[in-house]
Tab-separated table of N, CA, C and O in Angstrom:
chain	number	residue	atom	x	y	z
A	26	MET	N	153.414	25.637	84.641
A	26	MET	CA	152.407	26.643	84.885
A	26	MET	C	152.912	27.991	84.389
A	26	MET	O	154.111	28.224	84.326
A	27	TYR	N	151.971	28.864	84.070
A	27	TYR	CA	152.268	30.242	83.698
A	27	TYR	C	151.218	31.116	84.373
A	27	TYR	O	150.066	30.685	84.530
A	28	VAL	N	151.599	32.319	84.795
A	28	VAL	CA	150.692	33.186	85.550
A	28	VAL	C	150.643	34.568	84.927
A	28	VAL	O	151.688	35.165	84.632
A	29	ASP	N	149.427	35.080	84.738
A	29	ASP	CA	149.225	36.493	84.408
A	29	ASP	C	148.790	37.179	85.686
A	29	ASP	O	147.874	36.714	86.376
A	30	GLY	N	149.446	38.285	86.044
A	30	GLY	CA	149.109	39.028	87.251
A	30	GLY	C	148.581	40.408	86.907
A	30	GLY	O	148.989	41.003	85.903
A	31	PHE	N	147.672	40.900	87.745
A	31	PHE	CA	147.007	42.181	87.510
A	31	PHE	C	146.883	42.966	88.812
A	31	PHE	O	146.636	42.386	89.869
A	32	VAL	N	147.018	44.279	88.733
A	32	VAL	CA	146.731	45.176	89.848
A	32	VAL	C	145.889	46.307	89.279
A	32	VAL	O	146.243	46.894	88.246
A	33	ILE	N	144.763	46.591	89.939
A	33	ILE	CA	143.881	47.671	89.484
A	33	ILE	C	143.378	48.449	90.693
A	33	ILE	O	143.458	47.994	91.826
A	34	ALA	N	142.834	49.621	90.409
A	34	ALA	CA	142.131	50.417	91.421
A	34	ALA	C	140.672	50.448	91.001
A	34	ALA	O	140.356	50.707	89.844
A	35	CYS	N	139.791	50.167	91.955
A	35	CYS	CA	138.354	50.139	91.668
A	35	CYS	C	137.632	50.958	92.726
A	35	CYS	O	137.926	50.821	93.920
A	36	PRO	N	136.700	51.819	92.317
A	36	PRO	CA	135.925	52.551	93.322
A	36	PRO	C	135.254	51.576	94.292
A	36	PRO	O	134.673	50.573	93.871
A	37	ARG	N	135.363	51.875	95.570
A	37	ARG	CA	134.743	51.006	96.578
A	37	ARG	C	133.251	50.839	96.323
A	37	ARG	O	132.690	49.770	96.561
A	38	ALA	N	132.615	51.878	95.822
A	38	ALA	CA	131.177	51.823	95.537
A	38	ALA	C	130.847	50.826	94.431
A	38	ALA	O	129.699	50.413	94.283
A	39	ASN	N	131.853	50.409	93.655
A	39	ASN	CA	131.643	49.485	92.538
A	39	ASN	C	132.033	48.048	92.867
A	39	ASN	O	132.169	47.220	91.963
A	40	LYS	N	132.203	47.727	94.133
A	40	LYS	CA	132.648	46.381	94.498
A	40	LYS	C	131.716	45.312	93.936
A	40	LYS	O	132.170	44.344	93.319
A	41	ASP	N	130.413	45.450	94.133
A	41	ASP	CA	129.472	44.446	93.624
A	41	ASP	C	129.491	44.390	92.098
A	41	ASP	O	129.424	43.308	91.510
A	42	LYS	N	129.615	45.551	91.453
A	42	LYS	CA	129.698	45.582	89.990
A	42	LYS	C	130.966	44.869	89.522
A	42	LYS	O	130.949	44.167	88.514
A	43	PHE	N	132.067	45.067	90.269
A	43	PHE	CA	133.310	44.392	89.902
A	43	PHE	C	133.148	42.882	90.008
A	43	PHE	O	133.590	42.139	89.134
A	44	ILE	N	132.529	42.417	91.080
A	44	ILE	CA	132.351	40.976	91.269
A	44	ILE	C	131.558	40.383	90.107
A	44	ILE	O	131.932	39.342	89.553
A	45	GLU	N	130.486	41.048	89.709
A	45	GLU	CA	129.681	40.557	88.576
A	45	GLU	C	130.483	40.593	87.279
A	45	GLU	O	130.435	39.656	86.482
A	46	HIS	N	131.214	41.681	87.061
A	46	HIS	CA	132.067	41.817	85.870
A	46	HIS	C	133.088	40.673	85.829
A	46	HIS	O	133.283	40.032	84.790
A	47	ALA	N	133.728	40.408	86.962
A	47	ALA	CA	134.766	39.372	87.025
A	47	ALA	C	134.178	37.983	86.807
A	47	ALA	O	134.755	37.176	86.071
A	48	LYS	N	133.058	37.697	87.423
A	48	LYS	CA	132.458	36.375	87.250
A	48	LYS	C	132.158	36.094	85.785
A	48	LYS	O	132.387	34.983	85.295
A	49	LEU	N	131.649	37.082	85.079
A	49	LEU	CA	131.321	36.892	83.672
A	49	LEU	C	132.591	36.853	82.812
A	49	LEU	O	132.803	35.917	82.039
A	50	GLY	N	133.445	37.849	82.972
A	50	GLY	CA	134.655	37.927	82.151
A	50	GLY	C	135.663	36.835	82.430
A	50	GLY	O	136.280	36.286	81.510
A	51	ASP	N	135.837	36.471	83.701
A	51	ASP	CA	136.818	35.440	84.049
A	51	ASP	C	136.440	34.078	83.497
A	51	ASP	O	137.308	33.240	83.234
A	52	SER	N	135.144	33.842	83.292
A	52	SER	CA	134.721	32.561	82.725
A	52	SER	C	135.270	32.385	81.310
A	52	SER	O	135.482	31.255	80.857
A	53	VAL	N	135.534	33.487	80.624
A	53	VAL	CA	136.133	33.409	79.288
A	53	VAL	C	137.537	32.817	79.390
A	53	VAL	O	137.908	31.944	78.605
A	54	PHE	N	138.309	33.288	80.371
A	54	PHE	CA	139.671	32.758	80.547
A	54	PHE	C	139.639	31.264	80.838
A	54	PHE	O	140.465	30.504	80.325
A	55	MET	N	138.677	30.855	81.646
A	55	MET	CA	138.553	29.423	81.951
A	55	MET	C	138.234	28.643	80.669
A	55	MET	O	138.819	27.588	80.426
A	56	ASP	N	137.345	29.169	79.846
A	56	ASP	CA	136.998	28.501	78.594
A	56	ASP	C	138.174	28.461	77.623
A	56	ASP	O	138.240	27.583	76.761
A	57	LEU	N	139.097	29.424	77.762
A	57	LEU	CA	140.269	29.470	76.889
A	57	LEU	C	141.447	28.666	77.438
A	57	LEU	O	142.529	28.689	76.865
A	58	GLY	N	141.236	27.962	78.557
A	58	GLY	CA	142.268	27.056	79.051
A	58	GLY	C	142.876	27.384	80.392
A	58	GLY	O	143.733	26.629	80.880
A	59	ALA	N	142.492	28.494	81.027
A	59	ALA	CA	143.027	28.801	82.358
A	59	ALA	C	142.606	27.702	83.327
A	59	ALA	O	141.531	27.106	83.192
A	60	THR	N	143.453	27.433	84.298
A	60	THR	CA	143.127	26.431	85.309
A	60	THR	C	142.559	27.059	86.568
A	60	THR	O	141.901	26.389	87.361
A	61	ARG	N	142.807	28.362	86.740
A	61	ARG	CA	142.338	29.051	87.943
A	61	ARG	C	142.402	30.556	87.721
A	61	ARG	O	143.339	31.049	87.091
A	62	VAL	N	141.402	31.273	88.239
A	62	VAL	CA	141.404	32.736	88.230
A	62	VAL	C	141.068	33.181	89.649
A	62	VAL	O	140.115	32.689	90.250
A	63	VAL	N	141.869	34.104	90.187
A	63	VAL	CA	141.654	34.601	91.548
A	63	VAL	C	141.580	36.125	91.501
A	63	VAL	O	142.468	36.772	90.935
A	64	GLU	N	140.510	36.672	92.077
A	64	GLU	CA	140.315	38.122	92.174
A	64	GLU	C	140.331	38.470	93.660
A	64	GLU	O	139.554	37.906	94.434
A	65	CYS	N	141.195	39.383	94.071
A	65	CYS	CA	141.328	39.729	95.488
A	65	CYS	C	141.069	41.222	95.704
A	65	CYS	O	141.697	42.067	95.052
A	66	TRP	N	140.161	41.525	96.629
A	66	TRP	CA	139.826	42.903	97.004
A	66	TRP	C	140.769	43.322	98.132
A	66	TRP	O	140.922	42.598	99.114
A	67	GLY	N	141.400	44.475	98.018
A	67	GLY	CA	142.345	44.935	99.025
A	67	GLY	C	141.750	44.959	100.427
A	67	GLY	O	140.627	45.418	100.620
A	68	ASP	N	142.513	44.482	101.388
A	68	ASP	CA	142.065	44.436	102.776
A	68	ASP	C	143.108	45.038	103.716
A	68	ASP	O	142.770	45.684	104.685
A	69	ASP	N	144.373	44.828	103.398
A	69	ASP	CA	145.468	45.316	104.235
A	69	ASP	C	146.578	45.786	103.301
A	69	ASP	O	147.623	45.156	103.191
A	70	VAL	N	146.317	46.879	102.592
A	70	VAL	CA	147.253	47.398	101.588
A	70	VAL	C	147.903	48.657	102.168
A	70	VAL	O	147.294	49.728	102.185
A	71	SER	N	149.123	48.499	102.656
A	71	SER	CA	149.792	49.613	103.328
A	71	SER	C	150.325	50.627	102.319
A	71	SER	O	150.583	50.313	101.159
A	72	GLU	N	150.467	51.858	102.805
A	72	GLU	CA	151.026	52.929	101.985
A	72	GLU	C	152.524	52.987	102.228
A	72	GLU	O	152.979	52.951	103.366
A	73	GLY	N	153.281	53.058	101.148
A	73	GLY	CA	154.727	53.116	101.246
A	73	GLY	C	155.247	54.537	101.120
A	73	GLY	O	154.498	55.462	100.821
A	74	LYS	N	156.535	54.694	101.337
A	74	LYS	CA	157.153	56.018	101.204
A	74	LYS	C	157.708	56.218	99.791
A	74	LYS	O	157.713	57.312	99.273
A	75	THR	N	158.193	55.143	99.181
A	75	THR	CA	158.780	55.237	97.841
A	75	THR	C	157.834	54.702	96.785
A	75	THR	O	157.641	55.319	95.739
A	76	THR	N	157.227	53.544	97.063
A	76	THR	CA	156.277	52.943	96.131
A	76	THR	C	155.356	52.003	96.902
A	76	THR	O	155.667	51.596	98.019
A	77	ASP	N	154.210	51.709	96.325
A	77	ASP	CA	153.277	50.750	96.904
A	77	ASP	C	152.223	50.424	95.846
A	77	ASP	O	152.243	50.972	94.744
A	78	PHE	N	151.326	49.511	96.177
A	78	PHE	CA	150.277	49.134	95.226
A	78	PHE	C	149.403	50.334	94.857
A	78	PHE	O	149.016	50.489	93.702
A	79	ARG	N	149.050	51.161	95.838
A	79	ARG	CA	148.168	52.305	95.563
A	79	ARG	C	148.834	53.264	94.570
A	79	ARG	O	148.199	53.741	93.637
A	80	MET	N	150.118	53.547	94.783
A	80	MET	CA	150.829	54.439	93.870
A	80	MET	C	150.931	53.827	92.480
A	80	MET	O	150.846	54.536	91.475
A	81	ALA	N	151.130	52.520	92.421
A	81	ALA	CA	151.330	51.847	91.139
A	81	ALA	C	150.144	52.043	90.198
A	81	ALA	O	150.325	52.154	88.990
A	82	VAL	N	148.934	52.082	90.771
A	82	VAL	CA	147.735	52.228	89.931
A	82	VAL	C	147.063	53.586	90.123
A	82	VAL	O	145.937	53.806	89.676
A	83	LYS	N	147.774	54.506	90.798
A	83	LYS	CA	147.259	55.859	91.049
A	83	LYS	C	145.872	55.817	91.691
A	83	LYS	O	144.955	56.521	91.274
A	84	ALA	N	145.721	54.950	92.700
A	84	ALA	CA	144.434	54.808	93.383
A	84	ALA	C	144.043	56.120	94.050
A	84	ALA	O	144.870	56.796	94.668
A	85	GLU	N	142.776	56.457	93.908
A	85	GLU	CA	142.237	57.659	94.532
A	85	GLU	C	141.662	57.296	95.901
A	85	GLU	O	141.531	56.120	96.244
A	86	ASP	N	141.331	58.308	96.696
A	86	ASP	CA	140.880	58.073	98.075
A	86	ASP	C	139.657	57.170	98.176
A	86	ASP	O	139.507	56.444	99.152
A	87	ASP	N	138.789	57.204	97.169
A	87	ASP	CA	137.561	56.398	97.216
A	87	ASP	C	137.719	55.039	96.529
A	87	ASP	O	136.738	54.346	96.296
A	88	GLU	N	138.955	54.663	96.213
A	88	GLU	CA	139.211	53.411	95.500
A	88	GLU	C	139.966	52.410	96.362
A	88	GLU	O	140.715	52.784	97.252
A	89	GLU	N	139.751	51.142	96.049
A	89	GLU	CA	140.495	50.063	96.693
A	89	GLU	C	141.363	49.397	95.632
A	89	GLU	O	141.040	49.405	94.448
A	90	VAL	N	142.476	48.833	96.069
A	90	VAL	CA	143.392	48.132	95.171
A	90	VAL	C	142.980	46.668	95.091
A	90	VAL	O	142.678	46.043	96.106
A	91	LEU	N	142.966	46.138	93.873
A	91	LEU	CA	142.674	44.729	93.645
A	91	LEU	C	143.907	44.060	93.063
A	91	LEU	O	144.622	44.653	92.247
A	92	PHE	N	144.144	42.843	93.512
A	92	PHE	CA	145.275	42.041	93.051
A	92	PHE	C	144.683	40.740	92.525
A	92	PHE	O	143.925	40.066	93.233
A	93	SER	N	144.974	40.423	91.290
A	93	SER	CA	144.350	39.257	90.654
A	93	SER	C	145.381	38.487	89.856
A	93	SER	O	146.402	39.036	89.446
A	94	TRP	N	145.062	37.213	89.616
A	94	TRP	CA	145.932	36.431	88.750
A	94	TRP	C	145.152	35.336	88.051
A	94	TRP	O	144.103	34.908	88.501
A	95	ILE	N	145.706	34.940	86.919
A	95	ILE	CA	145.175	33.833	86.130
A	95	ILE	C	146.279	32.790	86.034
A	95	ILE	O	147.412	33.109	85.660
A	96	GLU	N	145.947	31.557	86.378
A	96	GLU	CA	146.903	30.468	86.246
A	96	GLU	C	146.583	29.682	84.975
A	96	GLU	O	145.429	29.349	84.721
A	97	TRP	N	147.600	29.428	84.203
A	97	TRP	CA	147.500	28.659	82.960
A	97	TRP	C	148.329	27.394	83.113
A	97	TRP	O	149.338	27.401	83.834
A	98	PRO	N	148.000	26.330	82.402
A	98	PRO	CA	148.804	25.112	82.514
A	98	PRO	C	150.221	25.309	81.965
A	98	PRO	O	151.167	24.676	82.440
A	99	ASP	N	150.362	26.238	80.996
A	99	ASP	CA	151.671	26.505	80.396
A	99	ASP	C	151.578	27.791	79.595
A	99	ASP	O	150.492	28.334	79.363
A	100	LYS	N	152.727	28.296	79.166
A	100	LYS	CA	152.763	29.556	78.422
A	100	LYS	C	152.101	29.420	77.051
A	100	LYS	O	151.464	30.358	76.567
A	101	ALA	N	152.202	28.258	76.434
A	101	ALA	CA	151.596	28.054	75.113
A	101	ALA	C	150.074	28.230	75.182
A	101	ALA	O	149.480	28.861	74.298
A	102	THR	N	149.442	27.691	76.223
A	102	THR	CA	147.991	27.846	76.384
A	102	THR	C	147.650	29.317	76.598
A	102	THR	O	146.700	29.840	76.014
A	103	ARG	N	148.433	29.984	77.431
A	103	ARG	CA	148.205	31.413	77.680
A	103	ARG	C	148.376	32.221	76.399
A	103	ARG	O	147.571	33.090	76.076
A	104	ASP	N	149.436	31.951	75.647
A	104	ASP	CA	149.684	32.694	74.414
A	104	ASP	C	148.558	32.479	73.404
A	104	ASP	O	148.152	33.419	72.711
A	105	ALA	N	148.029	31.267	73.311
A	105	ALA	CA	146.907	30.993	72.405
A	105	ALA	C	145.666	31.764	72.847
A	105	ALA	O	144.940	32.315	72.015
A	106	ALA	N	145.429	31.840	74.159
A	106	ALA	CA	144.282	32.598	74.673
A	106	ALA	C	144.449	34.084	74.380
A	106	ALA	O	143.496	34.751	73.956
A	107	MET	N	145.650	34.615	74.560
A	107	MET	CA	145.886	36.037	74.293
A	107	MET	C	145.772	36.332	72.797
A	107	MET	O	145.277	37.385	72.404
A	108	ALA	N	146.184	35.393	71.959
A	108	ALA	CA	146.026	35.574	70.507
A	108	ALA	C	144.550	35.646	70.150
A	108	ALA	O	144.144	36.462	69.311
A	109	LYS	N	143.733	34.806	70.790
A	109	LYS	CA	142.295	34.820	70.539
A	109	LYS	C	141.703	36.168	70.978
A	109	LYS	O	140.898	36.769	70.268
A	110	MET	N	142.144	36.670	72.120
A	110	MET	CA	141.626	37.949	72.607
A	110	MET	C	142.077	39.100	71.712
A	110	MET	O	141.313	40.028	71.465
A	111	THR	N	143.300	39.025	71.204
A	111	THR	CA	143.781	40.046	70.269
A	111	THR	C	142.950	40.018	68.990
A	111	THR	O	142.571	41.057	68.450
A	112	GLU	N	142.644	38.823	68.518
A	112	GLU	CA	141.785	38.658	67.337
A	112	GLU	C	140.427	39.320	67.579
A	112	GLU	O	139.889	40.001	66.709
A	113	TRP	N	139.886	39.143	68.776
A	113	TRP	CA	138.590	39.741	69.109
A	113	TRP	C	138.661	41.263	69.132
A	113	TRP	O	137.728	41.939	68.735
A	114	MET	N	139.799	41.804	69.610
A	114	MET	CA	139.945	43.267	69.633
A	114	MET	C	140.006	43.815	68.210
A	114	MET	O	139.489	44.894	67.942
A	115	GLU	N	140.645	43.067	67.324
A	115	GLU	CA	140.771	43.510	65.943
A	115	GLU	C	139.462	43.378	65.180
A	115	GLU	O	139.194	44.136	64.255
A	116	ASP	N	138.640	42.388	65.552
A	116	ASP	CA	137.344	42.195	64.903
A	116	ASP	C	136.298	41.876	65.974
A	116	ASP	O	136.025	40.710	66.258
A	117	PRO	N	135.739	42.930	66.603
A	117	PRO	CA	134.790	42.728	67.699
A	117	PRO	C	133.581	41.867	67.328
A	117	PRO	O	132.961	41.275	68.210
A	118	SER	N	133.274	41.731	66.051
A	118	SER	CA	132.126	40.903	65.660
A	118	SER	C	132.380	39.423	65.968
A	118	SER	O	131.440	38.642	66.078
A	119	LYS	N	133.667	39.043	66.112
A	119	LYS	CA	134.024	37.653	66.418
A	119	LYS	C	134.206	37.418	67.920
A	119	LYS	O	134.442	36.298	68.349
A	120	ALA	N	134.115	38.488	68.705
A	120	ALA	CA	134.421	38.395	70.129
A	120	ALA	C	133.365	37.621	70.904
A	120	ALA	O	132.189	37.607	70.546
A	121	ASP	N	133.823	37.015	71.973
A	121	ASP	CA	132.917	36.360	72.911
A	121	ASP	C	132.050	37.456	73.539
A	121	ASP	O	132.574	38.468	74.004
A	122	PRO	N	130.735	37.287	73.564
A	122	PRO	CA	129.854	38.338	74.094
A	122	PRO	C	130.126	38.689	75.558
A	122	PRO	O	129.828	39.794	75.985
A	123	ARG	N	130.740	37.781	76.294
A	123	ARG	CA	131.065	38.076	77.692
A	123	ARG	C	132.140	39.146	77.811
A	123	ARG	O	132.306	39.757	78.870
A	124	MET	N	132.866	39.390	76.715
A	124	MET	CA	133.911	40.408	76.715
A	124	MET	C	133.428	41.722	76.111
A	124	MET	O	134.196	42.666	75.997
A	125	ASP	N	132.169	41.793	75.740
A	125	ASP	CA	131.585	42.992	75.142
A	125	ASP	C	131.468	44.080	76.201
A	125	ASP	O	130.746	43.925	77.185
A	126	PRO	N	132.174	45.220	76.029
A	126	PRO	CA	132.122	46.282	77.030
A	126	PRO	C	130.721	46.882	77.221
A	126	PRO	O	130.441	47.460	78.257
A	127	GLU	N	129.856	46.709	76.231
A	127	GLU	CA	128.475	47.202	76.389
A	127	GLU	C	127.684	46.283	77.315
A	127	GLU	O	126.842	46.731	78.081
A	128	LYS	N	127.950	44.976	77.230
A	128	LYS	CA	127.216	43.999	78.042
A	128	LYS	C	127.900	43.736	79.380
A	128	LYS	O	127.248	43.325	80.334
A	129	ASN	N	129.213	43.922	79.436
A	129	ASN	CA	129.973	43.666	80.657
A	129	ASN	C	130.995	44.799	80.852
A	129	ASN	O	132.197	44.592	80.711
A	130	PRO	N	130.505	46.014	81.171
A	130	PRO	CA	131.416	47.163	81.290
A	130	PRO	C	132.378	47.029	82.472
A	130	PRO	O	132.048	46.448	83.500
A	131	MET	N	133.581	47.559	82.275
A	131	MET	CA	134.572	47.552	83.353
A	131	MET	C	134.159	48.598	84.391
A	131	MET	O	133.998	49.767	84.037
A	132	PRO	N	134.012	48.213	85.655
A	132	PRO	CA	133.623	49.176	86.689
A	132	PRO	C	134.844	49.873	87.316
A	132	PRO	O	134.838	50.238	88.488
A	133	PHE	N	135.895	50.026	86.530
A	133	PHE	CA	137.134	50.660	86.981
A	133	PHE	C	137.796	51.284	85.764
A	133	PHE	O	137.398	51.047	84.624
A	134	ASP	N	138.813	52.093	85.992
A	134	ASP	CA	139.549	52.757	84.923
A	134	ASP	C	140.613	51.805	84.377
A	134	ASP	O	141.658	51.608	84.987
A	135	GLY	N	140.320	51.202	83.231
A	135	GLY	CA	141.229	50.238	82.624
A	135	GLY	C	142.576	50.816	82.232
A	135	GLY	O	143.544	50.076	82.068
A	136	LYS	N	142.674	52.129	82.114
A	136	LYS	CA	143.951	52.752	81.750
A	136	LYS	C	144.969	52.654	82.875
A	136	LYS	O	146.164	52.796	82.650
A	137	ARG	N	144.485	52.415	84.105
A	137	ARG	CA	145.396	52.314	85.246
A	137	ARG	C	145.635	50.870	85.667
A	137	ARG	O	146.276	50.617	86.674
A	138	LEU	N	145.151	49.920	84.907
A	138	LEU	CA	145.396	48.505	85.165
A	138	LEU	C	146.838	48.191	84.786
A	138	LEU	O	147.306	48.625	83.731
A	139	ILE	N	147.544	47.484	85.659
A	139	ILE	CA	148.879	47.020	85.295
A	139	ILE	C	148.853	45.495	85.287
A	139	ILE	O	148.119	44.871	86.059
A	140	PHE	N	149.594	44.918	84.360
A	140	PHE	CA	149.568	43.463	84.228
A	140	PHE	C	150.863	42.966	83.621
A	140	PHE	O	151.637	43.735	83.048
A	141	GLY	N	151.071	41.685	83.748
A	141	GLY	CA	152.234	41.069	83.139
A	141	GLY	C	152.139	39.562	83.247
A	141	GLY	O	151.356	39.030	84.043
A	142	GLY	N	152.916	38.879	82.424
A	142	GLY	CA	152.995	37.424	82.448
A	142	GLY	C	154.239	36.987	83.199
A	142	GLY	O	155.302	37.585	83.042
A	143	PHE	N	154.087	35.929	83.997
A	143	PHE	CA	155.162	35.503	84.882
A	143	PHE	C	155.363	33.990	84.838
A	143	PHE	O	154.391	33.233	84.834
A	144	MET	N	156.617	33.584	84.843
A	144	MET	CA	156.990	32.180	84.912
A	144	MET	C	157.345	31.877	86.371
A	144	MET	O	158.298	32.446	86.903
A	145	PRO	N	156.560	31.023	87.043
A	145	PRO	CA	156.882	30.695	88.432
A	145	PRO	C	158.282	30.079	88.542
A	145	PRO	O	158.675	29.263	87.713
A	146	ILE	N	159.014	30.497	89.578
A	146	ILE	CA	160.355	29.954	89.785
A	146	ILE	C	160.496	29.260	91.140
A	146	ILE	O	161.410	28.471	91.331
A	147	VAL	N	159.601	29.557	92.082
A	147	VAL	CA	159.573	28.883	93.373
A	147	VAL	C	158.103	28.693	93.745
A	147	VAL	O	157.319	29.623	93.619
A	148	GLU	N	157.756	27.501	94.173
A	148	GLU	CA	156.385	27.229	94.597
A	148	GLU	C	156.426	26.253	95.762
A	148	GLU	O	157.046	25.201	95.673
A	149	LEU	N	155.768	26.614	96.838
A	149	LEU	CA	155.691	25.758	98.014
A	149	LEU	C	154.233	25.432	98.272
A	149	LEU	O	153.369	26.283	98.124
A	150	GLY	N	153.936	24.210	98.678
A	150	GLY	CA	152.564	23.832	98.992
A	150	GLY	C	151.735	23.608	97.748
A	150	GLY	O	152.219	23.669	96.620
A	151	GLY	N	150.444	23.370	97.954
A	151	GLY	CA	149.543	23.150	96.831
A	151	GLY	C	149.830	21.847	96.117
A	151	GLY	O	150.614	21.003	96.554
A	152	ASP	N	149.204	21.673	94.971
A	152	ASP	CA	149.378	20.473	94.154
A	152	ASP	C	150.473	20.729	93.128
A	152	ASP	O	150.244	21.345	92.105
A	153	GLN	N	151.679	20.280	93.408
A	153	GLN	CA	152.808	20.581	92.525
A	153	GLN	C	153.109	19.429	91.607
A	153	GLN	O	153.101	18.319	91.881
């Protein structure tokens, strides 16, 4: 398995818009080989003294922190999906319409999104 993780700040007023955006956009990842996509709306996100999720994405008072991940069967599948998305950025005419910012605008500030790819090293429970 391979995991892409994301943390973003989204205006609380845009929660429903985010859900619609995610349902449409996340289906692209599934079509590109993801096995699971999880979007989580902050519910118990504590403030730290040195660092925390809110600081990481510079969340404002009217925003909530979201924590999301995409599970891939392996890194090769993920890398192929990211190559396809890079191709779409370079030539938007070839892009999947679900990723079109005009048709599916991001209801949050994408400049404050943080993400990375991760190789699981410990896993308990679930279907292993």
